[in-house]
Tab-separated table of N, CA and C in Angstrom:
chain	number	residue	atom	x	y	z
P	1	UNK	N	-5.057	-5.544	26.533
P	1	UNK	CA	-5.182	-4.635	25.407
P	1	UNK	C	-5.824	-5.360	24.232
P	2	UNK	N	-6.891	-4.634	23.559
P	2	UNK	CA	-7.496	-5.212	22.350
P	2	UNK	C	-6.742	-5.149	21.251
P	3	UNK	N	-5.743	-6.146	20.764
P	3	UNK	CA	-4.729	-5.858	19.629
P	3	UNK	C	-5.861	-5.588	18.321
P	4	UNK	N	-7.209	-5.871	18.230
P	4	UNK	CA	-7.741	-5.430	16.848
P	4	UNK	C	-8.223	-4.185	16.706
P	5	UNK	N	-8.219	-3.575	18.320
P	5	UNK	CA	-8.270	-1.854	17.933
P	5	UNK	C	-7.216	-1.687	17.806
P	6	UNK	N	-6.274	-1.904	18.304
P	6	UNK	CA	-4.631	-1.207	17.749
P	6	UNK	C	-4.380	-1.676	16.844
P	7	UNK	N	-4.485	-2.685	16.114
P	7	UNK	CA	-4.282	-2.875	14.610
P	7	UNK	C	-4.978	-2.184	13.583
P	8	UNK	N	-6.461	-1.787	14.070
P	8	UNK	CA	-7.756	-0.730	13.170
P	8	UNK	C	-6.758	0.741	13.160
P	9	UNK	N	-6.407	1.085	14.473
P	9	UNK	CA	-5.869	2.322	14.410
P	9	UNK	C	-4.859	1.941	13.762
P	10	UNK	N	-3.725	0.986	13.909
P	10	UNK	CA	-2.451	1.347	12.831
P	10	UNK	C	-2.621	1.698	11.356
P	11	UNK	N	-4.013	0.522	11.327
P	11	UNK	CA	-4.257	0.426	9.824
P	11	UNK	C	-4.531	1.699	9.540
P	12	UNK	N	-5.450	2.895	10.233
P	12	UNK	CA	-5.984	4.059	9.472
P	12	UNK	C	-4.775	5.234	9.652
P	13	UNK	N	-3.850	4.879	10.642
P	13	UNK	CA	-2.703	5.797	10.887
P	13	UNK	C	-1.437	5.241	9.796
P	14	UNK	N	-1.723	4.495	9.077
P	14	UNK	CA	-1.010	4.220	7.753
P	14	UNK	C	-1.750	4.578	6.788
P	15	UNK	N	-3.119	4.944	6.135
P	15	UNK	CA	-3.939	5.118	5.309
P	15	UNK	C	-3.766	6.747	5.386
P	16	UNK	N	-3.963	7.377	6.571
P	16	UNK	CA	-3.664	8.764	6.443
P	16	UNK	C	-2.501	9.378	5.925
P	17	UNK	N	-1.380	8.310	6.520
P	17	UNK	CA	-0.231	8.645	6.068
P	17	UNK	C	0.081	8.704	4.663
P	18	UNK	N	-0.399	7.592	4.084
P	18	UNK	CA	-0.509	7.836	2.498
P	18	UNK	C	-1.293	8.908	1.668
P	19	UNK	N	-2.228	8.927	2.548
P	19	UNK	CA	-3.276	10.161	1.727
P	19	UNK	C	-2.705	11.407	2.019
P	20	UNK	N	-1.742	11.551	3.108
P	20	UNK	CA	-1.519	13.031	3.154
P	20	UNK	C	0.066	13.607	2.043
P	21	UNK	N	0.458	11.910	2.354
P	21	UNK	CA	1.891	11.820	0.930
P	21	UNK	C	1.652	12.001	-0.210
P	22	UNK	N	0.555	10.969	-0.577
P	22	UNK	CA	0.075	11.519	-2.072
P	22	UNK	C	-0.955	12.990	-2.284
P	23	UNK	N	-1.044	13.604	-1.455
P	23	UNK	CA	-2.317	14.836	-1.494
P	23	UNK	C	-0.883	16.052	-1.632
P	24	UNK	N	0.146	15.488	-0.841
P	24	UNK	CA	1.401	16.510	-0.994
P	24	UNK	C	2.192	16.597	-2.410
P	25	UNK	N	2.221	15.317	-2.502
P	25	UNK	CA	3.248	15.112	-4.202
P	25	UNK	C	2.248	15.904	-4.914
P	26	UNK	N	0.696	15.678	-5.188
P	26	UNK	CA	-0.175	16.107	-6.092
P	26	UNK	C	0.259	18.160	-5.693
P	27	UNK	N	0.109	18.256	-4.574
P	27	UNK	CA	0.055	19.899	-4.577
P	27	UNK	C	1.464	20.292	-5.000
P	28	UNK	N	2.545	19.686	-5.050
P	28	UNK	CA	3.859	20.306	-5.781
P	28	UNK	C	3.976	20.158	-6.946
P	29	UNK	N	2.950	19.203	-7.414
P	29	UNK	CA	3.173	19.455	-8.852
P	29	UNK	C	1.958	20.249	-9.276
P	30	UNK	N	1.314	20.916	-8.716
P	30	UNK	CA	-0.181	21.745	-8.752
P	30	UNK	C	-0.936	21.323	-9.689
P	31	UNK	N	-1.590	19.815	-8.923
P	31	UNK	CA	-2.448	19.130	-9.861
P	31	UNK	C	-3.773	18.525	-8.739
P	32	UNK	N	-4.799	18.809	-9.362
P	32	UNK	CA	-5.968	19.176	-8.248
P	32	UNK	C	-6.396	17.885	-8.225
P	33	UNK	N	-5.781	16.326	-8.207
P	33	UNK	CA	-5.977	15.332	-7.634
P	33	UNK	C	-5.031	14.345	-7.906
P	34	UNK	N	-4.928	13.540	-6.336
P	34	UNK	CA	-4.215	12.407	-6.074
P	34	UNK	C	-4.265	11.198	-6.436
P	35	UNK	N	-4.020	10.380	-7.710
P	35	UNK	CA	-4.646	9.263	-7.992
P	35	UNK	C	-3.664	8.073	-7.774
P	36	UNK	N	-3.689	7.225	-8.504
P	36	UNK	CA	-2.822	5.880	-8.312
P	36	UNK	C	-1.352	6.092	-8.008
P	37	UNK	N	-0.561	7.137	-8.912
P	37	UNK	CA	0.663	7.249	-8.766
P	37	UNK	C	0.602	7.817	-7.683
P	38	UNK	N	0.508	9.122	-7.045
P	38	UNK	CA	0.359	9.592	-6.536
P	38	UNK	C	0.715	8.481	-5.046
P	39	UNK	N	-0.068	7.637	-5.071
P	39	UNK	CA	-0.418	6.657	-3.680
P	39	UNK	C	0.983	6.060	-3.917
P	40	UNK	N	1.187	5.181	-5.182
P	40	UNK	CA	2.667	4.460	-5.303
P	40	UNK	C	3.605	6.096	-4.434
P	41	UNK	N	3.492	7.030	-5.117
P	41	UNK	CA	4.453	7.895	-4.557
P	41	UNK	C	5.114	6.996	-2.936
P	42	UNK	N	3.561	7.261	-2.553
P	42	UNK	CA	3.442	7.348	-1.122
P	42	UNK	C	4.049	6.541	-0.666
P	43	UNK	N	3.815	4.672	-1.286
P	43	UNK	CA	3.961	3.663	-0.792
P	43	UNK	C	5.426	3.789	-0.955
P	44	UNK	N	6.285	4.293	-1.939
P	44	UNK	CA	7.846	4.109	-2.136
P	44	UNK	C	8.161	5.193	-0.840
P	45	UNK	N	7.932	5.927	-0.542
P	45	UNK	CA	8.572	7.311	0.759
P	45	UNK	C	8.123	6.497	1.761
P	46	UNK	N	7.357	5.014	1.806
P	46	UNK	CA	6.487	4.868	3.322
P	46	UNK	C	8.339	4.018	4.318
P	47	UNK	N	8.343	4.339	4.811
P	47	UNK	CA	9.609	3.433	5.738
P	47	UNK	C	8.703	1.990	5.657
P	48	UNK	N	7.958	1.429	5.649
P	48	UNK	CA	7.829	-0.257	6.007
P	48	UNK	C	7.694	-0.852	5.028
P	49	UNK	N	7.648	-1.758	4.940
P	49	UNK	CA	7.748	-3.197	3.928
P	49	UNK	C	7.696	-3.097	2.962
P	50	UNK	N	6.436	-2.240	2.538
P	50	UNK	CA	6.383	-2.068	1.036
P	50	UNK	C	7.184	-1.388	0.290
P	51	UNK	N	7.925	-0.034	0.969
P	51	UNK	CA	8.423	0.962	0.195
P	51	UNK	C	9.871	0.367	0.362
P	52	UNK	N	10.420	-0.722	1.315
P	52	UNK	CA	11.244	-1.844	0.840
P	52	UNK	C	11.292	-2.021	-0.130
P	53	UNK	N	10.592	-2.675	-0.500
P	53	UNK	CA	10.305	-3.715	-2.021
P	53	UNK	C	10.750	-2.993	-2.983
P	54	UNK	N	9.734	-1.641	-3.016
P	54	UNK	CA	9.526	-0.623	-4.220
P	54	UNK	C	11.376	-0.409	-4.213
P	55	UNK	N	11.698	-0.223	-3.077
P	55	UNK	CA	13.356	0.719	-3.787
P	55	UNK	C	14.008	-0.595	-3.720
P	56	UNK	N	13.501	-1.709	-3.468
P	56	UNK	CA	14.664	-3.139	-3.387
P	56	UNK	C	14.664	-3.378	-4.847
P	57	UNK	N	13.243	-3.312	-5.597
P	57	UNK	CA	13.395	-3.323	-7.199
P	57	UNK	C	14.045	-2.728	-8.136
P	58	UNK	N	14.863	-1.735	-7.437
P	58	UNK	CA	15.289	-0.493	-7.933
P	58	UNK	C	14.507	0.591	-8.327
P	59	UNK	N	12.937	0.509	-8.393
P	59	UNK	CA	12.503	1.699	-8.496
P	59	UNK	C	13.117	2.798	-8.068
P	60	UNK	N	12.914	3.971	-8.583
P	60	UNK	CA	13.221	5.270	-8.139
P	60	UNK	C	12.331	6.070	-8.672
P	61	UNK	N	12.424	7.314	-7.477
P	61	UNK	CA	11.095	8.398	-7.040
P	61	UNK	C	11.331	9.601	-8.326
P	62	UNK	N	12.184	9.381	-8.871
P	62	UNK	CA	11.918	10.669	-10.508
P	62	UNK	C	11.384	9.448	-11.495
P	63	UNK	N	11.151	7.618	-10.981
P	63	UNK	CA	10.080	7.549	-12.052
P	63	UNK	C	9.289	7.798	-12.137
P	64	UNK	N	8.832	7.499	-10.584
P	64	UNK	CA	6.722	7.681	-10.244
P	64	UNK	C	6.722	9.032	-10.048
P	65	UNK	N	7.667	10.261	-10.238
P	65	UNK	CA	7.611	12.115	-9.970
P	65	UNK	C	7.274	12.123	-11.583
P	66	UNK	N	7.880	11.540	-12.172
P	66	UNK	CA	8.111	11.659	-13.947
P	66	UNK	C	6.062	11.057	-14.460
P	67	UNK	N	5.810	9.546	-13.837
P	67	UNK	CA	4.610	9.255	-14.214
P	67	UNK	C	3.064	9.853	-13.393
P	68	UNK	N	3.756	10.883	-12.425
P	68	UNK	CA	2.555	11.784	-11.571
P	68	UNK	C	2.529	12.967	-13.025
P	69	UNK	N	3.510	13.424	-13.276
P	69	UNK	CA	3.623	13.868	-14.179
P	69	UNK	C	2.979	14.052	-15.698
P	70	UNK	N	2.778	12.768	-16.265
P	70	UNK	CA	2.420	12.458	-17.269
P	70	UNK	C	0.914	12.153	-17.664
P	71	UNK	N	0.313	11.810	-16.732
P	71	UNK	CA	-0.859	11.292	-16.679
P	71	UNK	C	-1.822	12.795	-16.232
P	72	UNK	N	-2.644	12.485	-17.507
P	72	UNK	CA	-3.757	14.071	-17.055
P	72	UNK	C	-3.757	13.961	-15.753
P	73	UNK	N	-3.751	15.447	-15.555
P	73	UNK	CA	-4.371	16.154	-14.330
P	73	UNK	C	-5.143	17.451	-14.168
P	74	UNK	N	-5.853	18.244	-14.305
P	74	UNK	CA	-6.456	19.000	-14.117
P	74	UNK	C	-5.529	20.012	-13.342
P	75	UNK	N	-5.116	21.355	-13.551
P	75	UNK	CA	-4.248	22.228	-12.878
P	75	UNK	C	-4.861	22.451	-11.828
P	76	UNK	N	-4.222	22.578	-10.429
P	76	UNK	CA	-4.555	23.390	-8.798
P	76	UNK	C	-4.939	24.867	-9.233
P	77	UNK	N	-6.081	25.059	-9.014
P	77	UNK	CA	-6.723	26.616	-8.862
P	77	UNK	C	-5.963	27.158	-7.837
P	78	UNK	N	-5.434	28.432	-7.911
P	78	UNK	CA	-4.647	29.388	-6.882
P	78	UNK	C	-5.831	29.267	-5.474
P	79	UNK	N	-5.257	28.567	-4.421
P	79	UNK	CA	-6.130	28.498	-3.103
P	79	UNK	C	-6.715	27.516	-2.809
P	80	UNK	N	-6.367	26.536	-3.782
P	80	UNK	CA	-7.792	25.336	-3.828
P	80	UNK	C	-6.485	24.617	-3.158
P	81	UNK	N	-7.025	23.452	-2.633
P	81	UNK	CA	-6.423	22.403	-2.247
P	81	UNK	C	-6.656	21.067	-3.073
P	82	UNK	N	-5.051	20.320	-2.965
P	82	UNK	CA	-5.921	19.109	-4.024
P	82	UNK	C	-6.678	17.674	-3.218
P	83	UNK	N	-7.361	17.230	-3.543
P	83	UNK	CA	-8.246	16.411	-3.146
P	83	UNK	C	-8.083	14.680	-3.546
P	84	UNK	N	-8.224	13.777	-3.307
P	84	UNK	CA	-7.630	12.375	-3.628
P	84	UNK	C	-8.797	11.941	-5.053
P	85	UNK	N	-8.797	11.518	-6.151
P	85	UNK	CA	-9.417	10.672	-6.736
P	85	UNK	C	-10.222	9.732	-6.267
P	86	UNK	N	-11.489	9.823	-6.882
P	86	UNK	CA	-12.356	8.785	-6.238
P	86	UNK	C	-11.676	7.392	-6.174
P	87	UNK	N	-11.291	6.834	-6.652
P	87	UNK	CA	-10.509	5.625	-6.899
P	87	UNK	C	-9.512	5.713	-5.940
P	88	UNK	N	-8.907	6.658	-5.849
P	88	UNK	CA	-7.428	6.605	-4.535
P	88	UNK	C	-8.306	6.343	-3.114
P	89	UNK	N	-9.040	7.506	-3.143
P	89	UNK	CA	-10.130	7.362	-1.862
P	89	UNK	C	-10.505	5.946	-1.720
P	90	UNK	N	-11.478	5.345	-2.236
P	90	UNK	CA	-11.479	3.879	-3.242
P	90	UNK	C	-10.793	2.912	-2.334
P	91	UNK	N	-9.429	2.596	-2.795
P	91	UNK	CA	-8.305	2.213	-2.235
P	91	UNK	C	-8.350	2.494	-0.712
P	92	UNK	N	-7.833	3.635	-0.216
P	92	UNK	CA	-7.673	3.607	1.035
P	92	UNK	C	-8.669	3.271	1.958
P	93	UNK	N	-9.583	3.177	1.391
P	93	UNK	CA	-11.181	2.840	2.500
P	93	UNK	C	-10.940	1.420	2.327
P	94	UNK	N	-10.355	0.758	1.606
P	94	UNK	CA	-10.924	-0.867	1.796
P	94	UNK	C	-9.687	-1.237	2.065
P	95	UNK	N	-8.349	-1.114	2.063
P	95	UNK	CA	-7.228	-1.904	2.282
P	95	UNK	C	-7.208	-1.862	3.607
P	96	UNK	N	-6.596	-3.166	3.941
P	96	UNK	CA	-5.875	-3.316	5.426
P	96	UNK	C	-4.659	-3.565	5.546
P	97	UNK	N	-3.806	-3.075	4.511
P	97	UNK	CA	-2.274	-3.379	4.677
P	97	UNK	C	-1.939	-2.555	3.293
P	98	UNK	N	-0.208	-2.117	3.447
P	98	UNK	CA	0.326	-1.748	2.469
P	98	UNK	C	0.305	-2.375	1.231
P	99	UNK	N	0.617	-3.691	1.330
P	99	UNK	CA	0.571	-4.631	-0.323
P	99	UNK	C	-1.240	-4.463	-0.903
P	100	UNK	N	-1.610	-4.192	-0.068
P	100	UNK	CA	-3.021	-4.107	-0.638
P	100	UNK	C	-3.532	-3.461	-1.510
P	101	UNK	N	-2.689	-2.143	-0.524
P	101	UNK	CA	-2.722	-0.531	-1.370
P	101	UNK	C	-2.155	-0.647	-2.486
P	102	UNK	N	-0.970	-1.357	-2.378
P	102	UNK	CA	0.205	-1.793	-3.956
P	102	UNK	C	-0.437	-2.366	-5.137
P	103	UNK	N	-1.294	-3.486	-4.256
P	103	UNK	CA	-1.881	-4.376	-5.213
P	103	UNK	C	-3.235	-3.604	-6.301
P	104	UNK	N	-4.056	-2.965	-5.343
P	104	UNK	CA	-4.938	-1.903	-5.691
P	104	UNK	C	-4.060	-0.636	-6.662
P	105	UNK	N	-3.409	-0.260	-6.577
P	105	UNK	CA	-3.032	0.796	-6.945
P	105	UNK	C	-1.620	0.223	-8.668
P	106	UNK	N	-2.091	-0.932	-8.862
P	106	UNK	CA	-1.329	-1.623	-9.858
P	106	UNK	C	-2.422	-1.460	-11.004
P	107	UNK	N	-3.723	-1.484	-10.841
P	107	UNK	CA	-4.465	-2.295	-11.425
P	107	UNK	C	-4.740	-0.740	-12.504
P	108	UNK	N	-4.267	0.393	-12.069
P	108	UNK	CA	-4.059	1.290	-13.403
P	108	UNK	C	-2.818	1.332	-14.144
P	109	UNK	N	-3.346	1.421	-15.440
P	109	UNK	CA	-2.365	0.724	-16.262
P	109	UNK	C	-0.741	1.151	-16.562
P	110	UNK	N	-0.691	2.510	-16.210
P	110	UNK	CA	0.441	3.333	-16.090
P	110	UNK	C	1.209	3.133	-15.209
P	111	UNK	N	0.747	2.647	-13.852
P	111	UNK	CA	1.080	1.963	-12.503
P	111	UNK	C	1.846	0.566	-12.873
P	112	UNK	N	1.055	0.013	-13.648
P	112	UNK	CA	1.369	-1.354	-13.831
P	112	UNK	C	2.688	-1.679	-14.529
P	113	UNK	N	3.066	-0.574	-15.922
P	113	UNK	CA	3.584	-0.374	-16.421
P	113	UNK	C	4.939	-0.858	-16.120
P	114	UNK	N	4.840	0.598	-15.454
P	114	UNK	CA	6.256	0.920	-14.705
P	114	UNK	C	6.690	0.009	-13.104
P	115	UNK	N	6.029	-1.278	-12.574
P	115	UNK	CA	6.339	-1.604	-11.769
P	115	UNK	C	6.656	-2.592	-12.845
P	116	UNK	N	5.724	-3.398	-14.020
P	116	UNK	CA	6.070	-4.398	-14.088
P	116	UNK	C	7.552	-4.240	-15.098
P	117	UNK	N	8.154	-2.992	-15.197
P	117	UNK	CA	9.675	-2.927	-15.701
P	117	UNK	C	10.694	-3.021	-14.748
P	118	UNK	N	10.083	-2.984	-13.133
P	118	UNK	CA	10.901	-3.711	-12.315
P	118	UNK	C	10.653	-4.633	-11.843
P	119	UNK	N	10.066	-5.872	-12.321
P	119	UNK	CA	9.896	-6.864	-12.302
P	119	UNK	C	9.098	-7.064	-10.564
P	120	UNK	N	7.914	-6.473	-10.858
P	120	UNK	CA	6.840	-6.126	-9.625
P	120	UNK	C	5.722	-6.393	-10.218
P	121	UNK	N	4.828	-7.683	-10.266
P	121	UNK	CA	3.738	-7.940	-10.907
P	121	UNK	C	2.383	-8.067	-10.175
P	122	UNK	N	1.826	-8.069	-10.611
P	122	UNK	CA	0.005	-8.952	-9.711
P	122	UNK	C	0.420	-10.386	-10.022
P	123	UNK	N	-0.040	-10.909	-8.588
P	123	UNK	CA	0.293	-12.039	-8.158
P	123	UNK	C	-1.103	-12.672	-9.055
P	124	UNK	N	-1.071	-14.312	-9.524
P	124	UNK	CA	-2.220	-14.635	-9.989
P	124	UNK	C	-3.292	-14.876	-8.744
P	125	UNK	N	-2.804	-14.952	-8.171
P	125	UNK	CA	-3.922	-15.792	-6.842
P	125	UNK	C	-3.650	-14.358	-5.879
P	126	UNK	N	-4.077	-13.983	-5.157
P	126	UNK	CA	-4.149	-13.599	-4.187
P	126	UNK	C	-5.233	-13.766	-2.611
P	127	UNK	N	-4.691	-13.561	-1.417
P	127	UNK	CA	-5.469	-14.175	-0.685
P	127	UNK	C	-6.712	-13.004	0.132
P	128	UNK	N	-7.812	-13.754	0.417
P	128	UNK	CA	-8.400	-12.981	1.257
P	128	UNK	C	-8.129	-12.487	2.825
P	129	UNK	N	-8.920	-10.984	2.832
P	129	UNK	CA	-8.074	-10.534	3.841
P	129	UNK	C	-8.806	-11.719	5.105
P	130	UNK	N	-9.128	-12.211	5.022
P	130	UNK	CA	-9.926	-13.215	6.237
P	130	UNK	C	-8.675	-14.319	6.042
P	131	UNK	N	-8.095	-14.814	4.963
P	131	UNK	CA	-6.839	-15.565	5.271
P	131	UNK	C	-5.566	-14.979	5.554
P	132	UNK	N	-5.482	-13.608	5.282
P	132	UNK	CA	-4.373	-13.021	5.830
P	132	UNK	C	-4.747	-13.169	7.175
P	133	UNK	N	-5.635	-12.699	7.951
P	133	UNK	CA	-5.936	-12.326	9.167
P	133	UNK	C	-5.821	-13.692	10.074
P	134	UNK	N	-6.116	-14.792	9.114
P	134	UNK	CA	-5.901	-15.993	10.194
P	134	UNK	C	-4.620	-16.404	9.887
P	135	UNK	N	-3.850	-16.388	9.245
P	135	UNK	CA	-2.280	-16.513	8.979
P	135	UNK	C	-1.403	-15.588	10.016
P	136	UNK	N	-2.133	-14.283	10.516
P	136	UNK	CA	-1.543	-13.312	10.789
P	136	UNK	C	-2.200	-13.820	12.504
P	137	UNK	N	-2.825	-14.700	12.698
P	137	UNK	CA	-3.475	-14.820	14.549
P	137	UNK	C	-2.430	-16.096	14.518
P	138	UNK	N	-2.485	-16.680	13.575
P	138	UNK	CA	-1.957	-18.615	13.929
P	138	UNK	C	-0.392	-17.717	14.131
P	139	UNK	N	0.527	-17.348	13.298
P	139	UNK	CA	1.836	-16.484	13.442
P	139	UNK	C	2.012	-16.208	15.170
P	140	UNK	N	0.431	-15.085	15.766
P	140	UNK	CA	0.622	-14.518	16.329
P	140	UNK	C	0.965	-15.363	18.172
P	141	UNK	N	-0.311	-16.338	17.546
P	141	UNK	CA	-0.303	-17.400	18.646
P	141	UNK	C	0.933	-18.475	18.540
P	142	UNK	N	1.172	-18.851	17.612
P	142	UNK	CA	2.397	-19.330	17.713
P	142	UNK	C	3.714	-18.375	18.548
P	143	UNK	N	3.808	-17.691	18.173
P	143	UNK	CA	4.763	-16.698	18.554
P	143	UNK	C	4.854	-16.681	19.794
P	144	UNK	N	3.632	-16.459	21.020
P	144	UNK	CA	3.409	-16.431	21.995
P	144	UNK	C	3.575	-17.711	22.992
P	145	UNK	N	3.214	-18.708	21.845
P	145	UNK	CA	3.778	-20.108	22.729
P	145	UNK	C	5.138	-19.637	23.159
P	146	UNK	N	5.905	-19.880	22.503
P	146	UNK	CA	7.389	-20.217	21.861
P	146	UNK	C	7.669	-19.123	23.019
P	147	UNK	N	7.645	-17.548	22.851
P	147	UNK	CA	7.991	-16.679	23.886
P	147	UNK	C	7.210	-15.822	24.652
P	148	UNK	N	6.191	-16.054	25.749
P	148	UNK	CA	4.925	-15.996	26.140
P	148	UNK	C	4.756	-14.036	26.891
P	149	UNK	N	6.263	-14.325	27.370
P	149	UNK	CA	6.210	-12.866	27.850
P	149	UNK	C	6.479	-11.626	26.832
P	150	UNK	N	6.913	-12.073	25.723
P	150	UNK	CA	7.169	-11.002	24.375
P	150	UNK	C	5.887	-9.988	24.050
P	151	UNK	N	4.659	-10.204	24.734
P	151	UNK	CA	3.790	-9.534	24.325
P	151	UNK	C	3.595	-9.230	22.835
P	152	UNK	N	3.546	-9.974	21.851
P	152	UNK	CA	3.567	-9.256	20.316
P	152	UNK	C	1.979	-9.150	19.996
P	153	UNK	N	2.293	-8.503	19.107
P	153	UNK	CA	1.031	-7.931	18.513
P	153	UNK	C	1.331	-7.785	17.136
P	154	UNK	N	0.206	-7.821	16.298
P	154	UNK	CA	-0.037	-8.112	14.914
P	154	UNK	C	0.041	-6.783	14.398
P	155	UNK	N	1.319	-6.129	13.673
P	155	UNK	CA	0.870	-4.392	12.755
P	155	UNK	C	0.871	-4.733	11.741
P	156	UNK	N	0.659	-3.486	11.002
P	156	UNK	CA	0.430	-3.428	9.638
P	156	UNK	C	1.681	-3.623	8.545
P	157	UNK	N	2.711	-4.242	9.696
P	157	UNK	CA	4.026	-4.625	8.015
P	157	UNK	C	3.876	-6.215	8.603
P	158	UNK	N	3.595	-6.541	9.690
P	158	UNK	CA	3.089	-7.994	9.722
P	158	UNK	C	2.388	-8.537	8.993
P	159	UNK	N	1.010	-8.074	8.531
P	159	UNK	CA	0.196	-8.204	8.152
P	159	UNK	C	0.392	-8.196	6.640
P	160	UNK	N	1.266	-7.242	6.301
P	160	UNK	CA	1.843	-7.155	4.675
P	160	UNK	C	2.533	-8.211	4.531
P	161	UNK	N	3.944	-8.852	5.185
P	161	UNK	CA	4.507	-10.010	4.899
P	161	UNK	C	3.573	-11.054	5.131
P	162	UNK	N	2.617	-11.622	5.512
P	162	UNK	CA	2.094	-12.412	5.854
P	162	UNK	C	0.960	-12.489	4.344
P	163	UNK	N	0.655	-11.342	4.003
P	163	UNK	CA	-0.027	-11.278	3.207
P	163	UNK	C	1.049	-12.188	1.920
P	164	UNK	N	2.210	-11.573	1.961
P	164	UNK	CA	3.501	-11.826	0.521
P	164	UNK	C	3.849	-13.269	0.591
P	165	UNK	N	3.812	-13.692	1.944
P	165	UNK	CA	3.494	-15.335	2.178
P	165	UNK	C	2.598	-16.227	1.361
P	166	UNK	N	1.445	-15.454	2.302
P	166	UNK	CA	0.003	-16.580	1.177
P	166	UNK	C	-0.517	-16.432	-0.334
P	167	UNK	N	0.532	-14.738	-0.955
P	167	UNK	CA	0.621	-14.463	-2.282
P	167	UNK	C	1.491	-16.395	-2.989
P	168	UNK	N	2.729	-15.989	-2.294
P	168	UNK	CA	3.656	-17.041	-2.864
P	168	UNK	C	3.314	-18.562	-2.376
P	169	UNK	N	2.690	-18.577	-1.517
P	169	UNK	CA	2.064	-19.955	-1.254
P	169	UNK	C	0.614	-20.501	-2.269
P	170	UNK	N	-0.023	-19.295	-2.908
P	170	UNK	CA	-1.342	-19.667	-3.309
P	170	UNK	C	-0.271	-19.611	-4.727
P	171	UNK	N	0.759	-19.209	-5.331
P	171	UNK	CA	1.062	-18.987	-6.441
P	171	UNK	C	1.589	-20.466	-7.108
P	172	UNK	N	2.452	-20.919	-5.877
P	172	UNK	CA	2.937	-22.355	-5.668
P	172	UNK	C	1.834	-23.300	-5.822
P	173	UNK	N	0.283	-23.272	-5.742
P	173	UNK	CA	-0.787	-24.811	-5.760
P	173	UNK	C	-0.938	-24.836	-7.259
């Protein structure tokens, strides 16, 4: 089995998943686009790693319902559907992991705000996804020494801790 097509597909079967979370929060509050919060929405409702973090900080979902809220939006026309922000879109086309999306989706300032009151910041260093990806094969091959018949394979909350690794390792030089 080619683990980098099943990792391409996890990756876009997590990207959808967010776009269809934040395209939903945006239509209950009938606001005709999905932008940064919107995605945090997503990332706090996601079950893996990240949306860990988000509720391990204590975040909670009537803050980022309260800051979908606050931030212009343009009202949902009766029939229209709402559509993602160029910038959310943006985001989901280039990330390959949840912290990515986090990290991306910090860098508006309302976002930033309110994570960095739960003590959730931008890392100074962060790594490229070409060093995640070889952090995330050396892991993988290691792994396989050690227990050869385990078959593992590299997903997309692997790939996020591994990423939170070489955050705190590049933060440490």
């Amino acid at each position: 089995m080619d683990t980098s097509t099943t990792l391409e597909e996890q990756i876009q079967v997590l990207m959808d998943s967010l776009a269809d979370t934040a395209l939903s929060a945006a239509e209950s509050r009938h606001q005709s686009q999905a932008g940064e919060a919107h995605l945090l929405y997503a990332l706090y409702r996601n079950d893996g790693l990240v949306g860990s973090i988000l509720r391990g900080h204590g975040l909670e979902s009537s803050e980022i319902r309260l800051l979908m809220s606050d931030i212009p939006n343009r009202p949902l026309k009766m029939g229209e559907d709402p559509v993602l922000s160029a910038s959310s879109r943006h985001i989901l086309h280039d990330a390959h992991d949840a912290v990515e999306v986090l990290r991306q989706v910090q860098r508006d300032s309302h976002v930033e705000l309110l994570l960095r009151a739960h003590g959730i910041e931008l890392p100074e260093h962060q790594p490229t996804r070409e060093q995640v990806e070889a952090a995330s094969r050396t892991g993988v091959n290691l792994a396989q020494t050690v227990s050869p018949n385990r078959g593992r394979q590299v997903g997309v909350d692997y790939l996020s801790y591994t990423r939170l690794m070489l955050e705190a390792a590049l933060k440490n030089q």
